[in-house]
């Protein structure tokens, strides 16, 4: 029984395999391999099948001679040959199927989807939404307010009052950087003298108008959302005050609130009005010094950038303005002395805490 079994097994196995494929190369290989193979192989049949498979592939064949050979030989072999189909088919099938599938699918999919999708969606969405939204909101709010006020400014505004916290107390405040004015004639924005806030300060460098207010007027529309009595202060500097303890030149400009209900100077309860202003006749008299057509000469006499804002010569009255209605009013500055530098302006309602100079320096602009 043992003699005929190896004969039919060994004869067909080497003939189809060793004759066509490994004749020039693998002839010496089967000879030493076939001699020891029948002796131990005749007893267990699976041993000779599993033994030759790892021997030529893992141990001797790929290391010295068959490193490049199995790679080009094994690849085309499983494709045309159907005998070893389970071995080469299972190996390459998961590799080419799983590798190319995620690569072409995951790479091109996020690229065309993520790039064009946010660009057309994010760009047009904020443009039509953010631009037209404030316009229809601001216009209808101000138009009925101005109409009910009876002649106060335009239906739009440049700056407005807002509630601002001052050391724990919330008060209405308006804060304006002077460079926000639309300049005319010999008004200029400058940065040559340091210490200003914002992007620059403004200065008049033309003819002086000591007794004639209203020349080279700068105007701004302001929205009073919180009616009441306000104190006006601006941060300014006289160009010649660097080495003087008291400033008397280049230290003033004209100021007017033409459509406010009251505009005056006040000190210790005494009120002085501008000539030709809203309160005519003024019960307590008029400011000393030049004044006409509702304009106050507003000056400072201490050196450096300060918030000192005075009117009425030799009396140093503070400047106040009253707004009885919530609507748009007009703030005006007119040229007087040359080289009077104006940096920032603040209006704050007087029924709360008094802001300090550091508070006013910190106030952000309250634009409309």
Short mmCIF file of C-alpha atoms in Angstrom, two decimals:
data_model
loop_
_atom_site.label_atom_id
_atom_site.label_comp_id
_atom_site.label_asym_id
_atom_site.label_seq_id
_atom_site.Cartn_x
_atom_site.Cartn_y
_atom_site.Cartn_z
CA UNK A 1 0.00 0.00 0.00
CA UNK A 2 2.83 2.43 0.82
CA UNK A 3 4.75 1.79 -2.40
CA UNK A 4 2.12 2.78 -4.95
CA UNK A 5 1.05 5.92 -3.03
CA UNK A 6 4.26 7.92 -3.46
CA UNK A 7 4.69 6.86 -7.06
CA UNK A 8 1.55 8.46 -8.45
CA UNK A 9 1.99 11.51 -6.17
CA UNK A 10 5.61 12.29 -6.99
CA UNK A 11 5.28 11.64 -10.69
CA UNK A 12 2.57 14.21 -11.55
CA UNK A 13 3.77 16.84 -9.11
CA UNK A 14 7.31 17.39 -10.47
CA UNK A 15 6.31 16.89 -14.11
CA UNK A 16 3.90 19.83 -14.51
CA UNK A 17 5.76 22.06 -12.12
CA UNK A 18 9.46 21.36 -12.77
CA UNK A 19 9.27 20.87 -16.52
CA UNK A 20 7.91 24.25 -17.73
CA UNK A 21 8.71 26.72 -15.03
CA UNK A 22 11.89 25.83 -13.13
CA UNK A 23 13.78 23.70 -15.68
CA UNK A 24 16.84 25.92 -16.04
CA UNK A 25 16.77 27.23 -12.51
CA UNK A 26 15.05 24.78 -10.19
CA UNK A 27 16.43 21.47 -11.45
CA UNK A 28 19.00 21.07 -8.69
CA UNK A 29 16.47 22.26 -6.16
CA UNK A 30 13.99 19.37 -6.40
CA UNK A 31 16.74 16.76 -6.36
CA UNK A 32 17.98 17.47 -2.83
CA UNK A 33 14.47 18.32 -1.81
CA UNK A 34 12.74 15.26 -3.20
CA UNK A 35 15.16 12.80 -1.61
CA UNK A 36 14.43 13.68 2.00
CA UNK A 37 10.83 14.53 1.23
CA UNK A 38 9.47 11.05 0.52
CA UNK A 39 10.95 9.54 3.63
CA UNK A 40 9.23 11.81 6.18
CA UNK A 41 6.38 12.76 3.89
CA UNK A 42 5.03 9.28 3.35
CA UNK A 43 3.79 9.09 6.90
CA UNK A 44 1.86 12.40 7.24
CA UNK A 45 0.51 13.82 4.02
CA UNK A 46 0.09 17.52 5.13
CA UNK A 47 3.76 17.81 6.13
CA UNK A 48 5.24 17.74 2.61
CA UNK A 49 2.61 20.24 1.49
CA UNK A 50 3.32 22.82 4.17
CA UNK A 51 7.08 22.25 4.22
CA UNK A 52 7.98 23.23 0.65
CA UNK A 53 5.79 26.31 0.73
CA UNK A 54 7.74 28.22 3.45
CA UNK A 55 11.13 26.76 2.38
CA UNK A 56 11.47 28.42 -1.02
CA UNK A 57 9.68 31.61 0.02
CA UNK A 58 10.84 32.51 3.49
CA UNK A 59 14.13 30.76 4.19
CA UNK A 60 16.48 30.24 1.27
CA UNK A 61 14.74 31.51 -1.83
CA UNK A 62 14.06 35.26 -1.12
CA UNK A 63 17.31 35.97 0.68
CA UNK A 64 20.14 35.14 -1.74
CA UNK A 65 18.64 34.55 -5.16
CA UNK A 66 14.93 34.96 -5.35
CA UNK A 67 14.47 38.42 -3.77
CA UNK A 68 13.71 40.14 -7.05
CA UNK A 69 12.53 36.92 -8.70
CA UNK A 70 9.47 36.18 -6.52
CA UNK A 71 8.25 39.70 -6.74
CA UNK A 72 7.90 39.88 -10.55
CA UNK A 73 7.16 36.13 -10.82
CA UNK A 74 4.46 35.87 -8.18
CA UNK A 75 2.60 38.93 -9.37
CA UNK A 76 1.88 37.79 -12.93
CA UNK A 77 1.59 34.11 -11.92
CA UNK A 78 -1.68 34.43 -9.99
CA UNK A 79 -3.27 36.46 -12.68
CA UNK A 80 -3.13 33.96 -15.60
CA UNK A 81 -2.90 30.74 -13.52
CA UNK A 82 -6.04 29.46 -11.93
CA UNK A 83 -4.41 26.67 -9.89
CA UNK A 84 -2.96 28.73 -7.07
CA UNK A 85 -5.95 31.06 -7.17
CA UNK A 86 -6.72 30.94 -3.41
CA UNK A 87 -3.20 31.91 -2.43
CA UNK A 88 -2.53 34.90 -4.77
CA UNK A 89 -6.15 35.97 -4.92
CA UNK A 90 -6.61 36.42 -1.21
CA UNK A 91 -3.38 38.34 -0.79
CA UNK A 92 -3.68 40.97 -3.54
CA UNK A 93 -7.45 41.22 -3.42
CA UNK A 94 -7.66 43.06 -0.06
CA UNK A 95 -4.60 45.16 -0.85
CA UNK A 96 -5.67 46.72 -4.16
CA UNK A 97 -9.29 46.90 -3.11
CA UNK A 98 -8.88 48.54 0.27
CA UNK A 99 -5.97 50.81 -0.64
CA UNK A 100 -7.27 52.58 -3.74
CA UNK A 101 -10.84 52.73 -2.51
CA UNK A 102 -10.22 55.10 0.48
CA UNK A 103 -7.55 57.09 -1.35
CA UNK A 104 -9.55 58.30 -4.37
CA UNK A 105 -12.74 58.58 -2.39
CA UNK A 106 -11.52 60.50 0.68
CA UNK A 107 -9.02 62.75 -1.07
CA UNK A 108 -11.05 64.31 -3.88
CA UNK A 109 -14.29 64.38 -1.91
CA UNK A 110 -13.19 66.88 0.82
CA UNK A 111 -11.25 69.04 -1.62
CA UNK A 112 -14.07 70.04 -3.96
CA UNK A 113 -16.65 70.03 -1.17
CA UNK A 114 -14.87 72.08 1.50
CA UNK A 115 -13.23 74.66 -0.76
CA UNK A 116 -16.09 75.87 -2.97
CA UNK A 117 -18.81 75.38 -0.41
CA UNK A 118 -17.59 77.92 2.23
CA UNK A 119 -16.45 80.46 -0.34
CA UNK A 120 -19.76 81.09 -2.12
CA UNK A 121 -21.77 80.60 1.06
CA UNK A 122 -19.84 82.80 3.52
CA UNK A 123 -19.08 85.66 1.14
CA UNK A 124 -22.54 86.57 -0.15
CA UNK A 125 -24.30 85.80 3.10
CA UNK A 126 -22.68 88.53 5.32
CA UNK A 127 -22.61 91.10 2.52
CA UNK A 128 -26.34 91.41 1.89
CA UNK A 129 -27.20 90.71 5.53
CA UNK A 130 -24.79 93.02 7.38
CA UNK A 131 -24.97 96.00 5.03
CA UNK A 132 -28.70 96.52 4.52
CA UNK A 133 -29.69 95.50 8.03
CA UNK A 134 -28.30 98.58 9.89
CA UNK A 135 -29.45 100.96 7.17
CA UNK A 136 -33.17 100.26 7.42
CA UNK A 137 -32.88 100.05 11.21
CA UNK A 138 -31.13 103.38 11.72
CA UNK A 139 -33.19 105.39 9.24
CA UNK A 140 -36.71 104.67 10.45
CA UNK A 141 -35.63 105.08 14.06
CA UNK A 142 -34.21 108.57 13.57
CA UNK A 143 -36.71 109.94 11.07
CA UNK A 144 -39.77 109.90 13.32
CA UNK A 145 -37.65 111.17 16.21
CA UNK A 146 -36.41 114.19 14.29
CA UNK A 147 -39.81 114.96 12.95
CA UNK A 148 -41.34 114.97 16.39
CA UNK A 149 -38.50 117.14 17.74
CA UNK A 150 -39.33 120.03 15.49
CA UNK A 151 -36.22 121.06 13.56
CA UNK A 152 -33.24 119.24 15.04
CA UNK A 153 -30.55 118.15 12.58
CA UNK A 154 -30.63 115.47 9.89
CA UNK A 155 -32.24 112.01 9.91
CA UNK A 156 -28.79 110.44 10.33
CA UNK A 157 -26.09 111.03 12.92
CA UNK A 158 -22.34 110.75 13.37
CA UNK A 159 -22.19 110.13 17.12
CA UNK A 160 -24.71 109.40 19.86
CA UNK A 161 -25.04 109.16 23.62
CA UNK A 162 -24.63 105.76 25.23
CA UNK A 163 -24.87 104.51 28.79
CA UNK A 164 -21.33 104.16 30.15
CA UNK A 165 -20.23 102.80 33.52
CA UNK A 166 -18.25 105.34 35.55
CA UNK A 167 -16.95 103.83 38.78
CA UNK A 168 -20.09 101.80 39.32
CA UNK A 169 -22.55 104.45 38.13
CA UNK A 170 -24.07 104.28 34.65
CA UNK A 171 -24.40 107.69 32.96
CA UNK A 172 -25.12 108.83 29.38
CA UNK A 173 -21.89 109.74 27.59
CA UNK A 174 -20.89 110.85 24.09
CA UNK A 175 -17.23 110.48 23.09
CA UNK A 176 -15.82 111.86 19.83
CA UNK A 177 -12.29 111.86 18.41
CA UNK A 178 -11.74 115.29 16.84
CA UNK A 179 -10.19 113.86 13.69
CA UNK A 180 -13.66 112.46 12.83
CA UNK A 181 -14.72 115.94 11.63
CA UNK A 182 -14.82 116.55 7.90
CA UNK A 183 -12.12 119.23 7.69
CA UNK A 184 -12.24 122.35 5.55
CA UNK A 185 -10.07 125.37 4.74
CA UNK A 186 -6.91 125.42 6.90
CA UNK A 187 -7.94 122.75 9.39
CA UNK A 188 -5.47 119.86 9.39
CA UNK A 189 -4.99 116.47 11.00
CA UNK A 190 -1.56 116.27 12.59
CA UNK A 191 0.55 113.80 14.56
CA UNK A 192 3.77 115.78 15.04
CA UNK A 193 3.10 116.53 18.74
CA UNK A 194 2.81 113.32 20.77
CA UNK A 195 0.31 112.52 23.49
CA UNK A 196 -2.87 112.52 21.42
CA UNK A 197 -5.47 109.75 21.45
CA UNK A 198 -6.97 108.08 18.42
CA UNK A 199 -5.15 108.43 15.11
CA UNK A 200 -4.35 112.19 15.22
CA UNK A 201 -5.50 115.60 16.43
CA UNK A 202 -6.85 118.58 14.49
CA UNK A 203 -5.39 122.11 14.41
CA UNK A 204 -6.29 125.40 12.73
CA UNK A 205 -3.31 126.88 10.83
CA UNK A 206 -5.01 129.74 9.02
CA UNK A 207 -6.01 133.33 9.81
CA UNK A 208 -7.04 134.12 13.37
CA UNK A 209 -10.68 135.13 14.00
CA UNK A 210 -10.65 136.57 17.51
CA UNK A 211 -13.89 138.54 17.21
CA UNK A 212 -15.60 136.89 14.22
CA UNK A 213 -16.93 133.37 14.89
CA UNK A 214 -18.37 131.22 12.15
CA UNK A 215 -15.40 131.08 9.74
CA UNK A 216 -14.14 127.67 8.59
CA UNK A 217 -16.88 125.93 10.58
CA UNK A 218 -16.73 122.20 11.26
CA UNK A 219 -20.06 120.54 12.04
CA UNK A 220 -21.21 117.14 13.21
CA UNK A 221 -24.66 115.59 13.71
CA UNK A 222 -25.06 114.11 17.19
CA UNK A 223 -27.93 111.95 18.44
CA UNK A 224 -29.06 112.62 21.99
CA UNK A 225 -30.74 109.39 23.09
CA UNK A 226 -30.94 110.51 26.73
CA UNK A 227 -32.19 114.10 27.10
CA UNK A 228 -30.95 116.25 29.97
CA UNK A 229 -28.19 118.62 31.05
CA UNK A 230 -24.71 117.77 29.79
CA UNK A 231 -21.27 119.18 30.46
CA UNK A 232 -19.00 119.63 27.44
CA UNK A 233 -15.22 119.06 27.68
CA UNK A 234 -12.50 118.71 25.12
CA UNK A 235 -8.91 117.56 25.42
CA UNK A 236 -6.68 120.21 23.89
CA UNK A 237 -3.20 121.72 23.89
CA UNK A 238 -1.78 125.13 22.99
CA UNK A 239 1.29 124.81 20.80
CA UNK A 240 3.28 127.39 22.80
CA UNK A 241 2.47 126.02 26.28
CA UNK A 242 5.33 123.54 26.65
CA UNK A 243 7.51 125.83 28.78
CA UNK A 244 4.92 128.18 30.29
CA UNK A 245 3.01 127.69 33.56
CA UNK A 246 0.09 129.78 32.24
CA UNK A 247 -1.13 129.76 28.66
CA UNK A 248 -2.66 132.84 27.05
CA UNK A 249 -2.01 132.33 23.32
CA UNK A 250 -2.98 129.67 20.81
CA UNK A 251 -5.32 128.26 23.40
CA UNK A 252 -8.93 128.67 22.21
CA UNK A 253 -11.52 127.94 19.51
CA UNK A 254 -15.19 128.81 18.96
CA UNK A 255 -17.91 126.33 20.02
CA UNK A 256 -21.68 126.29 19.41
CA UNK A 257 -24.71 124.01 19.73
CA UNK A 258 -26.98 125.96 17.42
CA UNK A 259 -30.19 123.96 17.97
CA UNK A 260 -29.78 122.92 21.60
CA UNK A 261 -32.35 124.18 24.09
CA UNK A 262 -29.75 125.89 26.30
CA UNK A 263 -26.00 126.53 25.86
CA UNK A 264 -24.08 128.52 28.48
CA UNK A 265 -21.23 128.80 30.96
CA UNK A 266 -21.82 128.00 34.63
CA UNK A 267 -19.77 128.33 37.81
CA UNK A 268 -21.08 127.88 41.36
CA UNK A 269 -24.69 128.20 40.23
CA UNK A 270 -24.14 131.38 38.21
CA UNK A 271 -25.03 131.09 34.53
CA UNK A 272 -23.65 133.29 31.73
CA UNK A 273 -24.91 132.99 28.17
CA UNK A 274 -23.33 133.67 24.78
CA UNK A 275 -24.37 136.81 22.94
CA UNK A 276 -27.21 136.06 20.52
CA UNK A 277 -27.72 132.58 21.94
CA UNK A 278 -30.78 130.56 22.78
CA UNK A 279 -31.51 132.27 26.12
CA UNK A 280 -32.15 135.84 25.04
CA UNK A 281 -32.30 137.88 27.15
CA UNK A 282 -30.10 135.93 29.58
CA UNK A 283 -31.30 136.47 33.16
CA UNK A 284 -27.81 136.40 34.67
CA UNK A 285 -25.97 138.27 31.89
CA UNK A 286 -23.52 137.29 29.21
CA UNK A 287 -20.05 135.86 29.18
CA UNK A 288 -17.13 138.27 29.38
CA UNK A 289 -15.00 138.56 26.31
CA UNK A 290 -15.81 137.95 22.67
CA UNK A 291 -19.09 136.26 21.82
CA UNK A 292 -21.80 136.57 19.18
CA UNK A 293 -24.50 134.64 17.33
CA UNK A 294 -24.63 131.96 20.03
CA UNK A 295 -20.87 131.14 19.87
CA UNK A 296 -18.78 130.70 23.03
CA UNK A 297 -15.05 131.26 23.08
CA UNK A 298 -13.79 128.05 24.75
CA UNK A 299 -10.23 128.14 26.08
CA UNK A 300 -7.67 126.58 28.39
CA UNK A 301 -4.86 128.20 30.38
CA UNK A 302 -2.90 125.27 31.81
CA UNK A 303 -0.03 123.56 29.95
CA UNK A 304 0.01 120.15 28.28
CA UNK A 305 -2.77 117.91 27.03
CA UNK A 306 -5.61 118.51 29.51
CA UNK A 307 -9.41 118.42 29.71
CA UNK A 308 -9.68 122.00 30.97
CA UNK A 309 -12.57 123.58 29.05
CA UNK A 310 -13.50 127.13 30.07
CA UNK A 311 -15.48 130.15 28.87
CA UNK A 312 -15.92 133.81 29.98
CA UNK A 313 -12.59 135.63 30.26
CA UNK A 314 -10.95 135.78 33.71
CA UNK A 315 -13.80 133.78 35.27
CA UNK A 316 -13.23 130.24 33.97
CA UNK A 317 -16.84 129.07 33.72
CA UNK A 318 -17.50 125.48 32.76
CA UNK A 319 -19.44 124.77 29.56
CA UNK A 320 -22.91 123.20 29.66
CA UNK A 321 -25.61 122.36 27.11
CA UNK A 322 -29.19 121.19 27.62
CA UNK A 323 -31.18 118.91 25.31
CA UNK A 324 -34.86 118.60 26.13
CA UNK A 325 -35.75 115.98 23.51
CA UNK A 326 -34.24 112.78 22.16
CA UNK A 327 -33.28 113.73 18.62
CA UNK A 328 -30.39 114.80 16.40
CA UNK A 329 -28.60 118.09 17.15
CA UNK A 330 -25.64 119.90 15.59
CA UNK A 331 -22.23 120.43 17.21
CA UNK A 332 -20.06 123.14 15.61
CA UNK A 333 -16.44 124.29 15.96
CA UNK A 334 -15.16 127.45 14.34
CA UNK A 335 -11.60 128.77 13.85
CA UNK A 336 -10.31 131.37 16.34
CA UNK A 337 -6.67 131.05 17.44
CA UNK A 338 -4.18 129.29 15.24
CA UNK A 339 -2.17 126.34 16.59
CA UNK A 340 -4.84 125.33 19.12
CA UNK A 341 -4.71 121.52 19.05
CA UNK A 342 -7.99 119.63 19.70
CA UNK A 343 -7.75 115.89 20.35
CA UNK A 344 -11.03 114.55 21.78
CA UNK A 345 -14.47 115.75 22.92
CA UNK A 346 -16.84 114.37 25.53
CA UNK A 347 -20.43 115.15 26.55
CA UNK A 348 -21.59 113.59 29.84
CA UNK A 349 -24.90 114.03 31.65
CA UNK A 350 -24.58 115.75 35.00
CA UNK A 351 -27.05 113.72 37.06
CA UNK A 352 -24.53 110.94 37.78
CA UNK A 353 -20.94 110.63 38.96
CA UNK A 354 -18.45 113.11 37.54
CA UNK A 355 -15.95 111.32 35.26
CA UNK A 356 -12.27 111.99 35.90
CA UNK A 357 -9.74 112.84 33.22
CA UNK A 358 -8.58 109.23 33.18
CA UNK A 359 -12.21 108.14 32.73
CA UNK A 360 -12.63 110.43 29.76
CA UNK A 361 -9.32 109.30 28.27
CA UNK A 362 -10.65 105.74 28.40
CA UNK A 363 -14.07 106.47 26.87
CA UNK A 364 -14.43 104.73 23.53
CA UNK A 365 -16.02 106.54 20.62
CA UNK A 366 -19.82 106.34 20.62
CA UNK A 367 -20.48 106.47 16.92
CA UNK A 368 -23.92 105.92 15.42
#
